[in-house]
Amino acid sequence: MKILSFALSTVAYGDTLIGVGLTDQLRAAGADCHYVISRTAEALVRHHGYSYTVMEPGETRDVRAVVDAVVRETRPDTIVLADYLNYWGTLVRRFDVDPWFIDVYQKPVLPIDIWEWEDTSFRFDVLGREYEREVSRRILAMPAQLRPVPVCHLGSGTTGRGFPYRLLTPERRLTAAERTRVRSELGLGPQDRLMMIPVSSWQQPGPDDPGTTEMIRRVAQRVPGLLAGYLGRLPATTHFLFVGYVPPAFRALPAEQVHVLPLCPPERYHALMVSADAVLSLTANGTTMLRAMLMDVPAVLLTNRFHVPDASAVAAVDSELGGLSARTREWLTGTVPIQPFRMWPKGLYTFMSALLKDNAYLEAIAQYELLDEEAVVRGIEGVLYEPATRDALAAGRARYLASVDALPPTPEVFTAAARRAGLSGATL
């Protein structure tokens, strides 16, 4: 089978990795895939050995002509959108092109549906924004949607059109000697604990970045300072790893505990990730956190469920949490207004509710409320140091991973989805 995959994200490395995770599994079964990508994804797609065509906003004058040429050359059997939102959003907002020109090719289209769109309002709740353009509902007319697990549910969804598959093929585990070597390169000994904290460039937007609001920028700037204060209470044997970028606030932690490494090849990043004792994320579907959890590395998620419109509302948060710490009360008073978020700093708290409701994935991670300092500090310390806490989290993770492993092989899932989408006799 020949597959043409669109991975057009211009900012998020993780979204492209989701597409590559799918096609890596299909290629192992004999599929041939060509990518249409933004320049942001070029290094990743090239590293995985795929042929590709770059379409870059501001450089590509005629999107239709580029894709026409690719289709003529590659003769795909089916088209994959990796993912649905990035395909639609990039073509509409960055290229000013109707995304559904691909209908003229008369090929089955399989969207990767990371949000379970059919159960959403097709609008994001974005921090500080009253209105968000509605996302195209075209996916509702598509007979099949590919749903990566995690974070998607293990079932087929409300309408039965969801095809859950494993997000990534199992990645290589390090030997004990390899893990010790990676940690020793960071100066860590047996008594030390290492927490990886992935932060992407999109999580620190500049004043001129499109699509951001004043609240997004404020929350992006101020949350690291609050979290750094929490992390500073952990034992001195706790170390923090950042790859590529570290918000300045984290540099206030003791220098010997903070390890900032430059962007590195995928193999090196993987080795660092699986050598950590835990991964900490402020995004419910952060790709590094998902990869770590699939590799049996403990994952910690921090989110905010509170809408605090002004300083007078801080008392209600204090009451609900049973008492804010002095640090958090001062921070919150100086940060308001603030809205709930499950994806820092953008928001999406309400939007992600359906995706996360009754989702077994949450049983595999440790989740804490960002504004509850004592719960965050105790929780992270337990995940890193306390055998009982680590064992309980490991048991939940094992149950979930067993469910993921029980999914049909991804090539079988893809073939079934392609047939549902209209590709007669689809086979890899």
Coordinates of C-alpha atoms in Angstrom, one line a residue:
M1 CA 0.0 0.0 0.0
K2 CA 1.2 3.5 -0.8
I3 CA 0.3 6.2 1.6
L4 CA 0.6 10.0 1.3
S5 CA 0.8 11.6 4.7
F6 CA 0.3 15.3 5.5
A7 CA 2.2 16.5 8.6
L8 CA 1.9 20.3 8.3
S9 CA 2.4 21.5 11.9
T10 CA 4.7 24.5 11.9
V11 CA 5.3 24.6 15.7
A12 CA 4.7 21.2 17.4
Y13 CA 7.3 18.5 17.0
G14 CA 5.1 16.1 18.9
D15 CA 2.2 16.3 16.4
T16 CA 4.6 15.2 13.6
L17 CA 5.9 12.4 15.8
I18 CA 2.4 11.0 16.1
G19 CA 2.2 10.8 12.3
V20 CA 5.6 9.2 12.1
G21 CA 4.7 6.7 14.9
L22 CA 1.8 5.5 12.7
T23 CA 3.7 5.2 9.5
D24 CA 6.7 3.5 11.2
Q25 CA 4.4 0.7 12.2
L26 CA 2.9 0.5 8.8
R27 CA 6.2 0.5 7.0
A28 CA 7.3 -2.5 9.1
A29 CA 4.4 -4.3 7.5
G30 CA 5.4 -3.3 4.0
A31 CA 3.7 0.1 3.4
D32 CA 5.4 2.8 1.5
C33 CA 4.9 6.4 2.7
H34 CA 5.7 9.8 1.3
Y35 CA 5.2 12.9 3.5
V36 CA 4.1 16.5 2.7
I37 CA 5.5 18.5 5.6
S38 CA 6.4 22.0 6.9
R39 CA 10.1 22.8 7.2
T40 CA 9.8 22.3 11.0
A41 CA 9.3 18.6 10.5
E42 CA 12.1 18.1 8.0
A43 CA 14.8 16.8 10.4
L44 CA 12.4 14.3 12.1
V45 CA 11.0 12.9 8.9
R46 CA 14.4 12.7 7.3
H47 CA 15.8 10.9 10.4
H48 CA 13.0 8.3 10.1
G49 CA 14.0 7.7 6.4
Y50 CA 10.9 8.9 4.6
S51 CA 10.8 10.7 1.3
Y52 CA 9.1 14.0 1.7
T53 CA 8.0 17.3 0.0
V54 CA 8.3 20.6 2.0
M55 CA 5.5 23.1 1.8
E56 CA 6.4 26.2 3.8
P57 CA 4.1 29.2 4.4
G58 CA 5.6 32.2 2.7
E59 CA 7.6 30.0 0.3
T60 CA 5.0 27.8 -1.4
R61 CA 3.1 29.9 -3.9
D62 CA 0.7 27.2 -5.3
V63 CA -0.2 24.5 -2.8
R64 CA -2.5 22.7 -5.3
A65 CA 0.3 22.5 -7.9
V66 CA 2.7 21.0 -5.3
V67 CA 0.3 18.4 -4.1
D68 CA -0.8 17.6 -7.7
A69 CA 2.8 16.8 -8.6
V70 CA 3.3 14.7 -5.5
V71 CA 0.1 12.6 -6.2
R72 CA 1.2 12.1 -9.8
E73 CA 4.6 10.9 -8.7
T74 CA 3.7 8.8 -5.7
R75 CA 0.3 7.4 -6.8
P76 CA -1.0 6.9 -3.2
D77 CA -3.7 4.4 -2.4
T78 CA -4.8 6.5 0.6
I79 CA -4.2 9.8 2.2
V80 CA -3.4 10.3 6.0
L81 CA -3.9 13.6 7.8
A82 CA -1.5 13.7 10.7
D83 CA -3.3 15.2 12.4
Y84 CA -6.7 16.4 11.3
L85 CA -6.4 19.8 13.1
N86 CA -3.0 20.6 11.9
Y87 CA -3.9 19.7 8.3
W88 CA -7.0 21.9 8.3
G89 CA -5.6 24.7 10.4
T90 CA -2.3 25.1 8.6
L91 CA -3.9 25.2 5.1
V92 CA -6.6 27.6 6.2
R93 CA -4.6 29.9 8.5
R94 CA -1.1 29.8 7.1
F95 CA -1.7 29.1 3.4
D96 CA -5.2 30.5 2.9
V97 CA -6.2 27.4 0.9
D98 CA -9.4 25.3 1.1
P99 CA -8.0 22.0 2.6
W100 CA -10.6 19.8 1.0
F101 CA -9.2 20.2 -2.5
I102 CA -7.8 16.7 -1.9
D103 CA -11.3 15.4 -2.7
V104 CA -10.4 15.7 -6.4
Y105 CA -7.9 12.8 -6.0
Q106 CA -10.7 10.5 -5.1
K107 CA -8.6 8.7 -2.5
P108 CA -9.8 7.4 0.8
V109 CA -8.8 10.0 3.5
L110 CA -7.9 8.8 7.0
P111 CA -7.5 11.5 9.6
I112 CA -5.5 11.0 12.8
D113 CA -8.0 12.1 15.4
I114 CA -6.1 12.9 18.6
W115 CA -9.0 14.9 20.1
E116 CA -12.0 12.6 19.5
W117 CA -13.6 15.4 17.5
E118 CA -17.1 13.9 17.3
D119 CA -17.6 14.5 21.0
T120 CA -16.4 18.1 21.0
S121 CA -17.9 21.5 20.2
F122 CA -15.3 22.0 17.4
R123 CA -14.2 25.1 19.3
F124 CA -11.3 25.5 21.7
D125 CA -11.6 27.3 25.0
V126 CA -8.4 29.4 24.7
L127 CA -7.2 31.5 27.7
G128 CA -8.3 35.0 27.4
R129 CA -10.2 34.7 24.1
E130 CA -13.9 35.1 23.9
Y131 CA -14.3 33.6 20.5
E132 CA -12.4 30.8 18.7
R133 CA -13.0 30.1 15.0
E134 CA -14.9 26.9 14.6
V135 CA -12.8 24.0 13.3
S136 CA -14.1 22.3 10.2
R137 CA -16.6 19.6 10.8
R138 CA -15.6 17.6 7.7
I139 CA -14.3 14.8 9.9
L140 CA -17.9 13.9 10.8
A141 CA -18.4 12.9 7.2
M142 CA -15.3 10.7 7.1
P143 CA -16.2 7.0 7.6
A144 CA -13.1 6.2 9.7
Q145 CA -10.8 8.0 12.1
L146 CA -7.5 6.8 13.4
R147 CA -7.2 7.3 17.2
P148 CA -3.8 7.0 18.8
V149 CA -3.6 5.4 22.2
P150 CA -2.7 7.0 24.5
V151 CA -4.4 9.5 24.9
C152 CA -7.5 8.4 23.0
H153 CA -10.0 5.9 24.6
L154 CA -9.5 2.2 23.9
G155 CA -12.9 1.9 22.3
S156 CA -14.3 3.0 18.9
G157 CA -16.2 6.1 20.2
T158 CA -19.7 7.4 20.2
T159 CA -20.4 6.6 16.5
G160 CA -18.2 3.6 16.2
R161 CA -16.0 5.3 13.5
G162 CA -12.9 5.5 15.7
F163 CA -10.1 3.0 15.1
P164 CA -7.8 3.0 18.2
Y165 CA -4.2 2.0 17.6
R166 CA -1.0 2.1 19.6
L167 CA 0.6 5.5 19.4
L168 CA 4.2 4.2 18.8
T169 CA 5.9 1.0 18.2
P170 CA 7.6 -0.1 21.5
E171 CA 10.8 1.8 21.8
R172 CA 14.2 0.3 22.8
R173 CA 14.8 -0.1 26.5
L174 CA 18.2 0.7 27.9
T175 CA 20.3 -1.8 29.7
A176 CA 21.1 -1.0 33.4
A177 CA 24.7 -0.2 32.3
E178 CA 23.5 2.2 29.6
R179 CA 21.1 4.0 31.9
T180 CA 23.9 4.3 34.5
R181 CA 26.2 5.8 31.9
V182 CA 23.6 8.4 30.8
R183 CA 23.0 9.4 34.4
S184 CA 26.7 9.6 35.2
E185 CA 27.3 11.9 32.2
L186 CA 24.9 14.3 34.1
G187 CA 26.9 13.8 37.3
L188 CA 24.2 11.8 39.0
G189 CA 24.9 9.0 41.5
P190 CA 22.7 6.2 42.8
Q191 CA 21.1 8.4 45.4
D192 CA 20.0 11.0 43.0
R193 CA 16.6 11.4 41.3
L194 CA 16.1 12.9 37.9
M195 CA 13.0 14.6 36.6
M196 CA 12.7 15.5 33.0
I197 CA 10.6 18.6 32.3
P198 CA 9.9 19.0 28.6
V199 CA 9.1 22.6 27.5
S200 CA 8.5 23.5 23.8
S201 CA 9.0 26.8 22.1
W202 CA 5.2 27.2 21.6
Q203 CA 4.8 27.2 25.3
Q204 CA 6.8 30.4 25.6
P205 CA 5.1 32.6 23.0
G206 CA 6.5 36.0 22.2
P207 CA 4.5 39.3 22.1
D208 CA 4.1 39.1 18.3
D209 CA 3.3 35.4 18.0
P210 CA 0.1 34.8 16.1
G211 CA -2.9 33.3 17.9
T212 CA -1.9 34.3 21.4
T213 CA -3.6 36.4 23.9
E214 CA -2.4 38.6 26.8
M215 CA -3.5 35.9 29.2
I216 CA -1.7 33.1 27.4
R217 CA 1.5 35.2 27.5
R218 CA 1.1 36.0 31.1
V219 CA 0.4 32.4 32.2
A220 CA 3.3 31.2 30.1
Q221 CA 5.6 33.6 31.8
R222 CA 4.4 33.2 35.4
V223 CA 3.7 29.5 35.8
P224 CA 7.4 28.4 35.6
G225 CA 8.2 30.7 38.6
L226 CA 5.5 29.1 40.7
L227 CA 6.5 25.6 39.8
A228 CA 10.2 26.4 40.4
G229 CA 9.3 27.4 43.9
Y230 CA 7.6 24.1 44.5
L231 CA 10.5 22.1 43.0
G232 CA 12.9 24.0 45.3
R233 CA 11.3 22.3 48.3
L234 CA 12.3 18.8 47.0
P235 CA 15.3 17.0 48.5
A236 CA 18.7 18.3 47.3
T237 CA 19.3 15.0 45.6
T238 CA 16.5 15.9 43.0
H239 CA 17.8 17.0 39.6
F240 CA 15.8 18.6 36.8
L241 CA 16.5 18.0 33.1
F242 CA 15.6 20.4 30.2
V243 CA 16.4 19.7 26.6
G244 CA 16.5 22.5 24.1
Y245 CA 14.9 25.3 26.2
V246 CA 14.4 26.2 29.8
P247 CA 12.2 29.0 31.0
P248 CA 14.4 31.5 32.9
A249 CA 12.5 31.0 36.2
F250 CA 13.9 27.5 36.5
R251 CA 17.4 28.8 36.6
A252 CA 16.7 30.1 40.0
L253 CA 16.9 26.5 41.3
P254 CA 20.4 25.5 42.6
A255 CA 22.7 25.3 39.5
E256 CA 24.0 21.9 40.4
Q257 CA 20.4 20.5 40.2
V258 CA 19.5 22.0 36.9
H259 CA 20.7 20.3 33.7
V260 CA 20.1 22.1 30.4
L261 CA 21.1 20.3 27.3
P262 CA 20.9 21.5 23.7
L263 CA 18.5 20.0 21.2
C264 CA 19.8 16.5 20.3
P265 CA 19.2 13.6 17.9
P266 CA 16.2 11.4 18.6
E267 CA 18.3 8.5 20.0
R268 CA 19.9 10.8 22.5
Y269 CA 16.6 12.3 23.6
H270 CA 15.2 8.8 24.0
A271 CA 18.1 7.7 26.1
L272 CA 17.7 10.8 28.4
M273 CA 13.9 10.3 28.7
V274 CA 14.1 6.6 29.7
S275 CA 17.0 7.4 32.1
A276 CA 14.8 9.8 34.1
D277 CA 13.0 8.7 37.3
A278 CA 9.9 10.7 36.2
V279 CA 8.6 13.1 33.5
L280 CA 6.7 16.2 34.5
S281 CA 4.2 17.8 32.1
L282 CA 1.7 20.7 32.2
T283 CA 0.0 19.3 29.1
A284 CA -2.4 16.4 29.3
N285 CA -1.3 14.9 26.0
G286 CA 2.3 16.0 25.9
T287 CA 4.1 13.6 23.6
T288 CA 7.2 13.2 25.8
M289 CA 5.0 12.3 28.8
L290 CA 3.1 9.7 26.7
R291 CA 6.3 8.2 25.3
A292 CA 7.8 8.0 28.8
M293 CA 4.7 6.3 30.2
L294 CA 4.7 3.8 27.4
M295 CA 8.3 3.0 28.4
D296 CA 7.2 2.5 32.0
V297 CA 8.7 5.8 33.2
P298 CA 6.5 7.5 35.9
A299 CA 4.6 10.5 34.5
V300 CA 3.3 13.5 36.5
L301 CA 0.7 15.9 35.1
L302 CA -0.2 19.3 36.5
T303 CA -3.3 21.1 35.4
N304 CA -5.5 24.0 36.7
R305 CA -9.2 23.6 37.1
F306 CA -9.9 27.1 38.6
H307 CA -11.3 30.2 36.9
V308 CA -10.1 33.1 39.0
P309 CA -11.4 36.3 37.4
D310 CA -9.9 38.7 39.9
A311 CA -8.2 39.0 43.3
S312 CA -11.6 38.8 45.2
A313 CA -12.1 35.2 43.8
V314 CA -8.8 33.9 45.4
A315 CA -10.6 33.3 48.7
A316 CA -12.9 30.7 47.0
V317 CA -9.9 28.8 45.6
D318 CA -8.4 28.9 49.1
S319 CA -11.6 27.5 50.6
E320 CA -12.0 24.7 48.0
L321 CA -8.4 23.5 48.4
G322 CA -8.5 23.7 52.1
G323 CA -5.9 26.5 52.3
L324 CA -3.6 28.0 49.7
S325 CA 0.1 28.2 50.6
A326 CA 1.3 31.8 51.1
R327 CA 3.5 31.4 48.0
T328 CA 0.5 30.3 45.8
R329 CA -1.8 32.9 47.3
E330 CA 0.7 35.7 46.5
W331 CA 1.3 34.3 43.0
L332 CA -2.4 33.9 42.2
T333 CA -3.2 37.4 43.4
G334 CA -0.5 38.8 41.2
T335 CA -1.5 36.6 38.2
V336 CA -5.3 37.0 37.9
P337 CA -7.3 36.8 35.8
I338 CA -6.6 33.2 35.1
Q339 CA -8.7 30.5 33.5
P340 CA -8.6 26.7 33.6
F341 CA -6.1 24.8 31.5
R342 CA -5.2 21.2 30.6
M343 CA -2.7 22.4 28.0
W344 CA -0.4 25.0 29.4
P345 CA -0.5 27.9 28.4
K346 CA -3.2 27.7 25.8
G347 CA -6.1 26.4 27.9
L348 CA -8.4 23.7 26.3
Y349 CA -9.8 22.6 29.7
T350 CA -13.4 22.2 28.6
F351 CA -12.5 21.1 25.1
M352 CA -10.5 18.1 26.5
S353 CA -13.2 17.0 29.0
A354 CA -14.8 14.5 26.7
L355 CA -11.4 13.1 25.6
L356 CA -10.4 12.5 29.3
K357 CA -13.7 11.4 30.7
D358 CA -13.6 7.8 31.9
N359 CA -10.2 7.5 30.2
A360 CA -8.1 4.7 31.6
Y361 CA -5.0 6.7 30.6
L362 CA -5.5 8.8 33.7
E363 CA -5.0 5.7 35.9
A364 CA -1.5 5.4 34.5
I365 CA -0.2 8.8 35.5
A366 CA -0.1 11.0 38.7
Q367 CA -2.2 14.1 38.3
Y368 CA -2.2 17.1 40.7
E369 CA -3.8 20.5 40.9
L370 CA -1.2 23.2 40.1
L371 CA -2.5 25.6 42.7
D372 CA -2.3 23.0 45.5
E373 CA 1.3 23.4 46.5
E374 CA 1.3 20.8 49.3
A375 CA -0.3 18.2 47.1
V376 CA 2.2 18.9 44.2
V377 CA 5.3 18.8 46.4
R378 CA 4.2 15.7 48.4
G379 CA 3.0 14.0 45.2
I380 CA 6.2 14.6 43.2
E381 CA 8.4 13.6 46.2
G382 CA 6.4 10.4 46.5
V383 CA 6.7 9.6 42.8
L384 CA 10.5 10.1 43.0
Y385 CA 11.4 8.7 46.4
E386 CA 8.6 6.7 48.1
P387 CA 8.4 3.0 47.2
A388 CA 4.8 2.7 48.1
T389 CA 3.8 5.6 45.9
R390 CA 6.0 4.4 43.0
D391 CA 4.6 0.9 43.4
A392 CA 1.0 2.1 43.3
L393 CA 1.6 4.2 40.2
A394 CA 3.5 1.4 38.6
A395 CA 0.5 -1.0 39.1
G396 CA -1.9 1.5 37.5
R397 CA 0.5 1.9 34.6
A398 CA 0.9 -1.8 34.2
R399 CA -2.9 -2.3 33.9
Y400 CA -3.1 0.4 31.3
L401 CA -0.1 -0.7 29.3
A402 CA -1.6 -4.3 29.2
S403 CA -4.7 -2.8 27.6
V404 CA -2.7 -0.9 25.1
D405 CA -0.7 -4.1 24.3
A406 CA -4.0 -5.9 23.8
L407 CA -5.0 -3.6 20.9
P408 CA -4.8 -5.3 17.5
P409 CA -1.6 -4.8 15.5
T410 CA -1.6 -1.3 14.0
P411 CA -1.3 -2.6 10.4
E412 CA -4.5 -4.6 11.0
V413 CA -6.3 -1.5 12.4
F414 CA -5.1 0.7 9.5
T415 CA -6.2 -1.9 6.9
A416 CA -9.7 -2.1 8.5
A417 CA -10.0 1.7 8.7
A418 CA -8.9 2.0 5.0
R419 CA -11.5 -0.5 4.0
R420 CA -14.2 1.4 6.0
A421 CA -13.0 4.6 4.2
G422 CA -13.6 2.9 0.8
L423 CA -10.3 1.3 -0.3
S424 CA -11.6 -2.0 -1.6
G425 CA -9.2 -4.9 -1.0
A426 CA -7.0 -2.8 1.2
T427 CA -4.0 -4.7 2.4
L428 CA -0.4 -3.9 3.5

